[in-house]
Short mmCIF file of C-alpha atoms in Angstrom, two decimals:
data_model
loop_
_atom_site.label_atom_id
_atom_site.label_comp_id
_atom_site.label_asym_id
_atom_site.label_seq_id
_atom_site.Cartn_x
_atom_site.Cartn_y
_atom_site.Cartn_z
CA UNK I 1 -90.98 -26.14 -11.56
CA UNK I 2 -89.94 -24.91 -8.12
CA UNK I 3 -89.79 -21.23 -7.27
CA UNK I 4 -86.86 -19.51 -5.58
CA UNK I 5 -87.05 -17.16 -2.62
CA UNK I 6 -83.68 -15.61 -1.81
CA UNK I 7 -83.35 -14.74 1.90
CA UNK I 8 -81.38 -11.61 2.71
CA UNK I 9 -78.60 -11.11 5.18
CA UNK I 10 -76.75 -14.44 4.94
CA UNK I 11 -72.98 -14.60 4.79
CA UNK I 12 -71.33 -15.52 1.52
CA UNK I 13 -68.10 -17.42 0.95
CA UNK I 14 -66.04 -18.84 -1.90
CA UNK I 15 -67.67 -22.25 -2.16
CA UNK I 16 -71.23 -21.52 -1.08
CA UNK I 17 -72.18 -17.90 -1.87
CA UNK I 18 -75.63 -18.23 -0.24
CA UNK I 19 -78.69 -20.39 -0.19
CA UNK I 20 -82.26 -20.15 -1.38
CA UNK I 21 -85.40 -21.65 0.06
CA UNK I 22 -87.43 -23.54 -2.48
CA UNK I 23 -91.22 -23.92 -2.48
CA UNK I 24 -93.15 -26.65 -4.32
CA UNK I 25 -95.13 -25.99 -7.47
CA UNK I 26 -98.52 -24.38 -6.87
CA UNK I 27 -100.33 -26.82 -9.12
CA UNK I 28 -100.29 -29.45 -6.39
CA UNK I 29 -98.06 -31.81 -8.36
CA UNK I 30 -95.34 -31.67 -5.74
CA UNK I 31 -96.58 -31.74 -2.17
CA UNK I 32 -94.14 -32.46 0.63
CA UNK I 33 -93.67 -31.67 4.32
CA UNK I 34 -94.67 -28.27 5.63
CA UNK I 35 -91.80 -25.82 5.36
CA UNK I 36 -90.89 -22.27 6.31
CA UNK I 37 -87.76 -20.15 6.29
CA UNK I 38 -87.22 -20.28 10.05
CA UNK I 39 -87.43 -24.06 10.01
CA UNK I 40 -85.10 -24.55 7.07
CA UNK I 41 -82.48 -21.94 7.96
CA UNK I 42 -80.66 -24.08 10.60
CA UNK I 43 -80.57 -27.05 8.23
CA UNK I 44 -79.32 -24.81 5.44
CA UNK I 45 -76.54 -23.50 7.70
CA UNK I 46 -75.33 -27.06 8.31
CA UNK I 47 -75.48 -27.83 4.59
CA UNK I 48 -73.45 -24.72 3.81
CA UNK I 49 -70.79 -25.69 6.34
CA UNK I 50 -70.63 -29.22 4.97
CA UNK I 51 -70.32 -27.94 1.41
CA UNK I 52 -67.48 -25.67 2.50
CA UNK I 53 -65.72 -28.52 4.32
CA UNK I 54 -65.80 -30.82 1.30
CA UNK I 55 -64.98 -27.95 -1.11
CA UNK I 56 -68.22 -28.33 -3.07
CA UNK I 57 -69.37 -25.60 -5.44
CA UNK I 58 -73.04 -26.03 -4.55
CA UNK I 59 -75.51 -28.08 -2.56
CA UNK I 60 -79.12 -29.06 -3.22
CA UNK I 61 -81.53 -30.71 -0.75
CA UNK I 62 -84.83 -32.38 -1.66
CA UNK I 63 -87.51 -34.43 0.11
CA UNK I 64 -89.48 -37.22 -1.51
CA UNK I 65 -91.35 -40.43 -0.84
CA UNK I 66 -92.46 -43.30 -3.04
CA UNK I 67 -95.86 -41.86 -3.90
CA UNK I 68 -95.15 -38.17 -4.48
CA UNK I 69 -92.84 -36.17 -6.68
CA UNK I 70 -89.70 -34.77 -4.98
CA UNK I 71 -89.99 -31.39 -3.30
CA UNK I 72 -86.98 -29.07 -3.39
CA UNK I 73 -86.21 -27.71 0.09
CA UNK I 74 -83.25 -25.40 -0.57
CA UNK I 75 -80.18 -24.91 -2.72
CA UNK I 76 -76.83 -23.31 -2.05
CA UNK I 77 -73.93 -21.99 -4.08
CA UNK I 78 -74.04 -22.57 -7.83
CA UNK I 79 -77.22 -24.62 -7.41
CA UNK I 80 -79.01 -21.49 -6.17
CA UNK I 81 -77.42 -18.68 -8.16
CA UNK I 82 -77.26 -19.99 -11.72
CA UNK I 83 -80.68 -20.92 -13.10
CA UNK I 84 -79.50 -23.15 -15.96
CA UNK I 85 -77.03 -24.93 -13.67
CA UNK I 86 -79.63 -25.33 -10.92
CA UNK I 87 -82.21 -26.79 -13.28
CA UNK I 88 -79.72 -29.24 -14.73
CA UNK I 89 -78.37 -30.26 -11.34
CA UNK I 90 -81.88 -30.49 -9.94
CA UNK I 91 -82.97 -32.83 -12.71
CA UNK I 92 -80.00 -35.14 -12.28
CA UNK I 93 -80.09 -34.97 -8.46
CA UNK I 94 -83.76 -35.88 -8.24
CA UNK I 95 -83.31 -38.73 -10.71
CA UNK I 96 -80.41 -39.92 -8.59
CA UNK I 97 -82.52 -39.58 -5.44
CA UNK I 98 -85.23 -41.87 -6.76
CA UNK I 99 -82.58 -44.50 -7.43
CA UNK I 100 -81.26 -44.59 -3.87
CA UNK I 101 -82.65 -47.19 -1.52
CA UNK I 102 -84.22 -45.36 1.48
CA UNK I 103 -83.48 -48.39 3.61
CA UNK I 104 -79.75 -47.70 3.17
CA UNK I 105 -79.26 -44.07 4.24
CA UNK I 106 -75.85 -42.48 3.98
CA UNK I 107 -74.60 -44.42 0.98
CA UNK I 108 -72.67 -41.78 -0.97
CA UNK I 109 -71.90 -42.13 -4.62
CA UNK I 110 -70.44 -39.87 -7.32
CA UNK I 111 -72.23 -39.15 -10.58
CA UNK I 112 -70.22 -37.96 -13.55
CA UNK I 113 -71.37 -35.59 -16.25
CA UNK I 114 -69.29 -33.69 -18.76
CA UNK I 115 -71.21 -30.43 -18.30
CA UNK I 116 -71.64 -30.39 -14.53
CA UNK I 117 -68.56 -32.15 -13.20
CA UNK I 118 -69.36 -34.50 -10.33
CA UNK I 119 -72.37 -34.99 -8.07
CA UNK I 120 -72.11 -36.59 -4.65
CA UNK I 121 -75.53 -37.79 -3.43
CA UNK I 122 -76.82 -39.33 -0.21
CA UNK I 123 -80.22 -40.05 1.29
CA UNK I 124 -81.44 -39.89 4.88
CA UNK I 125 -84.78 -41.24 6.07
CA UNK I 126 -86.84 -38.36 7.51
CA UNK I 127 -90.47 -37.25 7.95
CA UNK I 128 -92.02 -40.35 6.43
CA UNK I 129 -89.88 -40.03 3.33
CA UNK I 130 -86.29 -39.40 2.31
CA UNK I 131 -84.11 -36.30 2.44
CA UNK I 132 -81.64 -36.31 -0.45
CA UNK I 133 -78.48 -34.18 -0.29
CA UNK I 134 -76.55 -33.59 -3.52
CA UNK I 135 -73.22 -31.72 -3.67
CA UNK I 136 -71.96 -30.20 -6.91
CA UNK I 137 -68.28 -30.27 -7.90
CA UNK I 138 -67.51 -28.32 -11.07
CA UNK I 139 -64.03 -29.78 -11.41
CA UNK I 140 -63.10 -32.91 -9.54
CA UNK I 141 -60.66 -35.55 -10.57
CA UNK I 142 -60.44 -39.23 -9.72
CA UNK I 143 -57.88 -38.57 -6.98
CA UNK I 144 -60.02 -35.84 -5.37
CA UNK I 145 -63.21 -37.89 -5.19
CA UNK I 146 -62.09 -40.20 -2.41
CA UNK I 147 -61.11 -37.34 0.00
CA UNK I 148 -64.39 -35.57 -0.80
CA UNK I 149 -66.35 -38.74 -0.06
CA UNK I 150 -64.41 -39.27 3.18
CA UNK I 151 -65.05 -35.66 4.28
CA UNK I 152 -68.73 -36.00 3.47
CA UNK I 153 -68.89 -39.25 5.43
CA UNK I 154 -67.39 -37.53 8.48
CA UNK I 155 -70.16 -34.93 8.22
CA UNK I 156 -72.87 -37.52 7.83
CA UNK I 157 -73.59 -38.10 11.58
CA UNK I 158 -74.11 -34.34 12.04
CA UNK I 159 -76.32 -34.12 8.98
CA UNK I 160 -78.37 -37.13 10.12
CA UNK I 161 -78.91 -35.66 13.60
CA UNK I 162 -79.95 -32.28 12.21
CA UNK I 163 -82.24 -33.95 9.69
CA UNK I 164 -84.00 -35.92 12.42
CA UNK I 165 -84.47 -32.79 14.51
CA UNK I 166 -85.75 -30.96 11.45
CA UNK I 167 -88.17 -33.79 10.64
CA UNK I 168 -89.44 -33.83 14.23
CA UNK I 169 -90.01 -30.09 14.10
CA UNK I 170 -91.92 -30.44 10.84
CA UNK I 171 -94.15 -33.13 12.33
CA UNK I 172 -94.85 -30.90 15.34
CA UNK I 173 -95.60 -27.92 13.09
CA UNK I 174 -97.90 -30.02 10.93
CA UNK I 175 -99.87 -31.16 13.97
CA UNK I 176 -99.95 -27.63 15.37
CA UNK I 177 -101.23 -26.16 12.11
CA UNK I 178 -103.88 -28.87 11.86
CA UNK I 179 -105.06 -28.30 15.42
CA UNK I 180 -105.07 -24.54 14.92
CA UNK I 181 -107.19 -24.91 11.79
CA UNK I 182 -109.56 -27.20 13.68
CA UNK I 183 -110.20 -24.80 16.56
CA UNK I 184 -110.42 -21.82 14.20
CA UNK I 185 -113.42 -23.41 12.48
CA UNK I 186 -115.38 -23.64 15.74
CA UNK I 187 -118.20 -21.24 16.60
CA UNK I 188 -117.10 -21.44 20.25
CA UNK I 189 -114.44 -19.03 21.48
CA UNK I 190 -111.40 -21.04 22.62
CA UNK I 191 -108.51 -19.54 24.58
CA UNK I 192 -105.40 -21.10 26.09
CA UNK I 193 -104.11 -19.23 29.16
CA UNK I 194 -101.29 -19.80 31.59
CA UNK I 195 -101.54 -19.86 35.37
CA UNK I 196 -101.40 -16.05 35.52
CA UNK I 197 -104.30 -15.67 33.12
CA UNK I 198 -102.04 -14.52 30.27
CA UNK I 199 -103.42 -15.46 26.86
CA UNK I 200 -101.20 -17.93 25.01
CA UNK I 201 -103.60 -18.60 22.12
CA UNK I 202 -107.07 -17.46 21.00
CA UNK I 203 -108.98 -18.95 18.09
CA UNK I 204 -110.71 -16.82 15.44
CA UNK I 205 -114.06 -16.78 17.25
CA UNK I 206 -112.45 -15.68 20.52
CA UNK I 207 -110.49 -12.96 18.71
CA UNK I 208 -113.76 -11.69 17.22
CA UNK I 209 -115.31 -11.58 20.71
CA UNK I 210 -112.28 -9.71 22.04
CA UNK I 211 -112.41 -7.26 19.12
CA UNK I 212 -116.07 -6.54 19.92
CA UNK I 213 -114.89 -5.43 23.37
CA UNK I 214 -118.13 -6.41 25.09
CA UNK I 215 -117.91 -9.15 27.70
CA UNK I 216 -114.48 -10.54 26.80
CA UNK I 217 -111.37 -8.36 26.69
CA UNK I 218 -107.60 -8.63 26.63
CA UNK I 219 -105.93 -6.30 29.12
CA UNK I 220 -102.36 -6.40 27.91
CA UNK I 221 -101.91 -10.15 27.75
CA UNK I 222 -104.42 -10.83 30.53
CA UNK I 223 -107.80 -12.34 29.65
CA UNK I 224 -110.38 -10.16 31.33
CA UNK I 225 -114.08 -9.40 31.53
CA UNK I 226 -116.00 -6.18 31.02
CA UNK I 227 -116.13 -5.52 34.73
CA UNK I 228 -113.46 -5.94 37.38
CA UNK I 229 -115.68 -8.41 39.26
CA UNK I 230 -115.89 -10.62 36.15
CA UNK I 231 -112.12 -10.51 35.72
CA UNK I 232 -111.56 -11.52 39.34
CA UNK I 233 -114.02 -14.42 39.06
CA UNK I 234 -112.38 -15.56 35.83
CA UNK I 235 -108.90 -15.47 37.38
CA UNK I 236 -110.14 -17.31 40.48
CA UNK I 237 -111.68 -20.01 38.28
CA UNK I 238 -108.38 -20.45 36.40
CA UNK I 239 -106.49 -20.79 39.68
CA UNK I 240 -109.08 -23.27 40.94
CA UNK I 241 -108.83 -25.44 37.83
CA UNK I 242 -105.05 -25.48 37.88
CA UNK I 243 -104.93 -25.89 41.66
CA UNK I 244 -102.12 -25.06 44.02
CA UNK I 245 -100.15 -28.10 42.88
CA UNK I 246 -101.93 -30.70 40.81
CA UNK I 247 -104.50 -29.42 38.29
CA UNK I 248 -108.17 -30.23 38.75
CA UNK I 249 -109.63 -33.29 37.07
CA UNK I 250 -111.22 -33.19 33.62
CA UNK I 251 -114.71 -33.20 35.16
CA UNK I 252 -114.18 -29.93 37.02
CA UNK I 253 -115.16 -27.02 34.75
CA UNK I 254 -116.39 -23.88 36.53
CA UNK I 255 -118.47 -21.48 34.42
CA UNK I 256 -118.13 -17.70 34.71
CA UNK I 257 -120.73 -15.27 33.34
CA UNK I 258 -119.10 -12.34 31.54
CA UNK I 259 -121.59 -9.48 31.56
CA UNK I 260 -122.34 -7.44 28.44
CA UNK I 261 -124.04 -4.11 27.83
CA UNK I 262 -127.76 -4.73 27.22
CA UNK I 263 -127.25 -8.36 26.18
CA UNK I 264 -127.15 -11.74 27.84
CA UNK I 265 -123.69 -12.50 29.29
CA UNK I 266 -121.11 -14.66 27.61
CA UNK I 267 -120.54 -17.99 29.36
CA UNK I 268 -116.92 -18.99 29.94
CA UNK I 269 -116.18 -22.60 30.95
CA UNK I 270 -112.65 -23.19 32.26
CA UNK I 271 -110.95 -26.59 32.03
CA UNK I 272 -107.47 -27.86 32.73
CA UNK I 273 -105.15 -28.03 29.74
CA UNK I 274 -101.66 -29.43 29.25
CA UNK I 275 -99.41 -29.65 32.29
CA UNK I 276 -95.68 -29.26 31.83
CA UNK I 277 -92.94 -30.93 33.91
CA UNK I 278 -93.24 -30.38 37.63
CA UNK I 279 -91.79 -27.11 38.80
CA UNK I 280 -91.39 -25.65 35.31
CA UNK I 281 -94.59 -23.59 35.24
CA UNK I 282 -96.03 -25.31 32.19
CA UNK I 283 -99.60 -25.47 33.50
CA UNK I 284 -102.31 -24.08 31.24
CA UNK I 285 -106.08 -23.78 31.20
CA UNK I 286 -108.53 -23.84 28.31
CA UNK I 287 -111.41 -21.35 28.30
CA UNK I 288 -114.47 -22.12 26.16
CA UNK I 289 -116.62 -19.03 25.61
CA UNK I 290 -120.24 -19.47 24.48
CA UNK I 291 -122.49 -16.71 23.16
CA UNK I 292 -126.15 -17.48 24.02
CA UNK I 293 -127.29 -14.80 21.56
CA UNK I 294 -125.45 -16.01 18.49
CA UNK I 295 -127.44 -16.17 15.26
CA UNK I 296 -128.79 -19.71 14.93
CA UNK I 297 -130.23 -19.29 11.46
CA UNK I 298 -127.01 -20.15 9.66
CA UNK I 299 -126.69 -23.45 11.57
CA UNK I 300 -130.39 -24.35 11.47
CA UNK I 301 -130.95 -23.65 7.76
CA UNK I 302 -128.76 -26.58 6.57
CA UNK I 303 -130.63 -28.90 8.94
CA UNK I 304 -133.92 -27.69 7.41
CA UNK I 305 -132.67 -28.79 4.00
CA UNK I 306 -131.74 -32.15 5.47
CA UNK I 307 -135.41 -32.72 6.36
CA UNK I 308 -136.68 -31.43 3.01
CA UNK I 309 -138.32 -28.24 4.28
CA UNK I 310 -139.35 -25.64 1.72
CA UNK I 311 -137.82 -22.12 1.95
CA UNK I 312 -140.88 -20.72 3.71
CA UNK I 313 -140.98 -23.70 6.12
CA UNK I 314 -137.26 -23.28 6.78
CA UNK I 315 -137.75 -19.60 7.58
CA UNK I 316 -140.53 -20.39 10.05
CA UNK I 317 -138.40 -23.08 11.68
CA UNK I 318 -135.46 -20.67 12.04
CA UNK I 319 -137.69 -18.06 13.67
CA UNK I 320 -139.06 -20.61 16.12
CA UNK I 321 -135.53 -21.85 16.89
CA UNK I 322 -134.58 -18.24 17.60
CA UNK I 323 -137.14 -18.16 20.40
CA UNK I 324 -140.11 -16.47 18.73
CA UNK I 325 -143.66 -17.58 19.40
CA UNK I 326 -145.77 -18.81 16.49
CA UNK I 327 -147.72 -15.53 16.50
CA UNK I 328 -144.52 -13.43 16.47
CA UNK I 329 -143.01 -15.63 13.76
CA UNK I 330 -146.13 -15.18 11.61
CA UNK I 331 -145.88 -11.41 12.04
CA UNK I 332 -142.20 -11.48 11.04
CA UNK I 333 -143.14 -13.45 7.92
CA UNK I 334 -146.08 -11.10 7.16
CA UNK I 335 -148.59 -13.96 7.11
CA UNK I 336 -151.61 -14.78 9.25
CA UNK I 337 -151.12 -16.97 12.29
CA UNK I 338 -153.42 -19.61 10.75
CA UNK I 339 -151.20 -19.73 7.66
CA UNK I 340 -148.12 -20.14 9.84
CA UNK I 341 -149.89 -22.92 11.74
CA UNK I 342 -150.53 -24.73 8.43
CA UNK I 343 -146.82 -24.44 7.60
CA UNK I 344 -145.99 -25.81 11.04
CA UNK I 345 -148.16 -28.89 10.49
CA UNK I 346 -146.26 -29.67 7.30
CA UNK I 347 -143.01 -29.20 9.17
CA UNK I 348 -144.15 -31.63 11.87
CA UNK I 349 -144.93 -34.23 9.20
CA UNK I 350 -141.56 -33.87 7.48
CA UNK I 351 -139.54 -33.94 10.69
CA UNK I 352 -141.61 -36.58 12.50
CA UNK I 353 -142.22 -34.25 15.44
CA UNK I 354 -145.44 -33.29 17.25
CA UNK I 355 -144.68 -30.20 19.29
CA UNK I 356 -142.92 -26.90 18.69
CA UNK I 357 -140.40 -27.56 21.48
CA UNK I 358 -139.62 -30.99 20.03
CA UNK I 359 -139.04 -29.41 16.59
CA UNK I 360 -136.63 -26.84 17.99
CA UNK I 361 -134.82 -29.56 19.95
CA UNK I 362 -134.43 -31.64 16.77
CA UNK I 363 -133.14 -28.72 14.71
CA UNK I 364 -130.56 -27.77 17.30
CA UNK I 365 -129.42 -31.38 17.67
CA UNK I 366 -129.12 -31.69 13.88
CA UNK I 367 -127.18 -28.44 13.46
CA UNK I 368 -123.51 -28.62 12.47
CA UNK I 369 -121.61 -25.96 14.41
CA UNK I 370 -118.81 -24.19 12.58
CA UNK I 371 -117.18 -20.76 12.66
CA UNK I 372 -119.44 -17.81 11.74
CA UNK I 373 -117.67 -17.27 8.43
CA UNK I 374 -118.19 -20.87 7.32
CA UNK I 375 -121.47 -21.86 5.64
CA UNK I 376 -122.42 -25.52 5.95
CA UNK I 377 -124.68 -27.46 3.60
CA UNK I 378 -125.76 -31.06 3.27
CA UNK I 379 -124.77 -32.90 0.08
#
């Protein structure tokens, strides 16, 4: 069953009193293209105008493909306001939709039913599936059906164009959300800035660094360092990467040290990003911010399990990877250095390494780097 969300502030008229955005069931049975109110509102406006032009009492739009159940996108008029009518119309409309050949978009047909009057249904290929538009006529005679079909046909080119634009926007939003999720799961701070150093996007790790206020800051919309000198170097590096005209090549990535209070500086590597059409100011740069003092235990511990290390061996390995000497690691574990050395020999055997530096190198190479809030484990 789909749920209804009634947007406020939309004009009402005689044929189509309003519209409602519909969301798929939360049980995962109906999964369709990504949707939001801003994206659907323009399409809904066109549907409302079409319903008014053909004197329909309601309109219902759904998306479906061959492998998944139909997803209701929105409903207008009687299809949105009267629950029993909407459910009945929805059931018949979706059954009609599955019977329409997606290879033949725009083939309108009327469906008769004693309780609901007439239904006029069409399908339009969009977003890897089919958009189905069903108009409800409470009372429509034989003579009125032909003019309604003709009026709907005249609207079809507009509806098709809007549907294609809507589908393209959904594809772009889907890619954008996927890319955003990908960069948000990185333990490296990632920022997208324009030529003036204004922040266009910052992933979750970068936002956490900015919130800490030590080394990386946001001055208004400007990406800045803790000190003025750092900010100037960062801005100069951005200008260098983007260049006066053509941006620098992908191999040119200057690194700026962003000083912190009592800690090693953050390291910011600047690379050229997307470049818009010439003369339109679409140049952007990507800043990768690395924290040399980040806690390595959470990324090394899963690698320890990969090599079958015991909890005490894993703890020793994490301490060594964090830069402690064997003596300091033994003290942190409250064991004698000789005991720690015995643990280390077992670790060498299990990891096929011979030296402490080689062990640390292997652990760091085997670590899976994800955002601080994400715990990884081998299965």
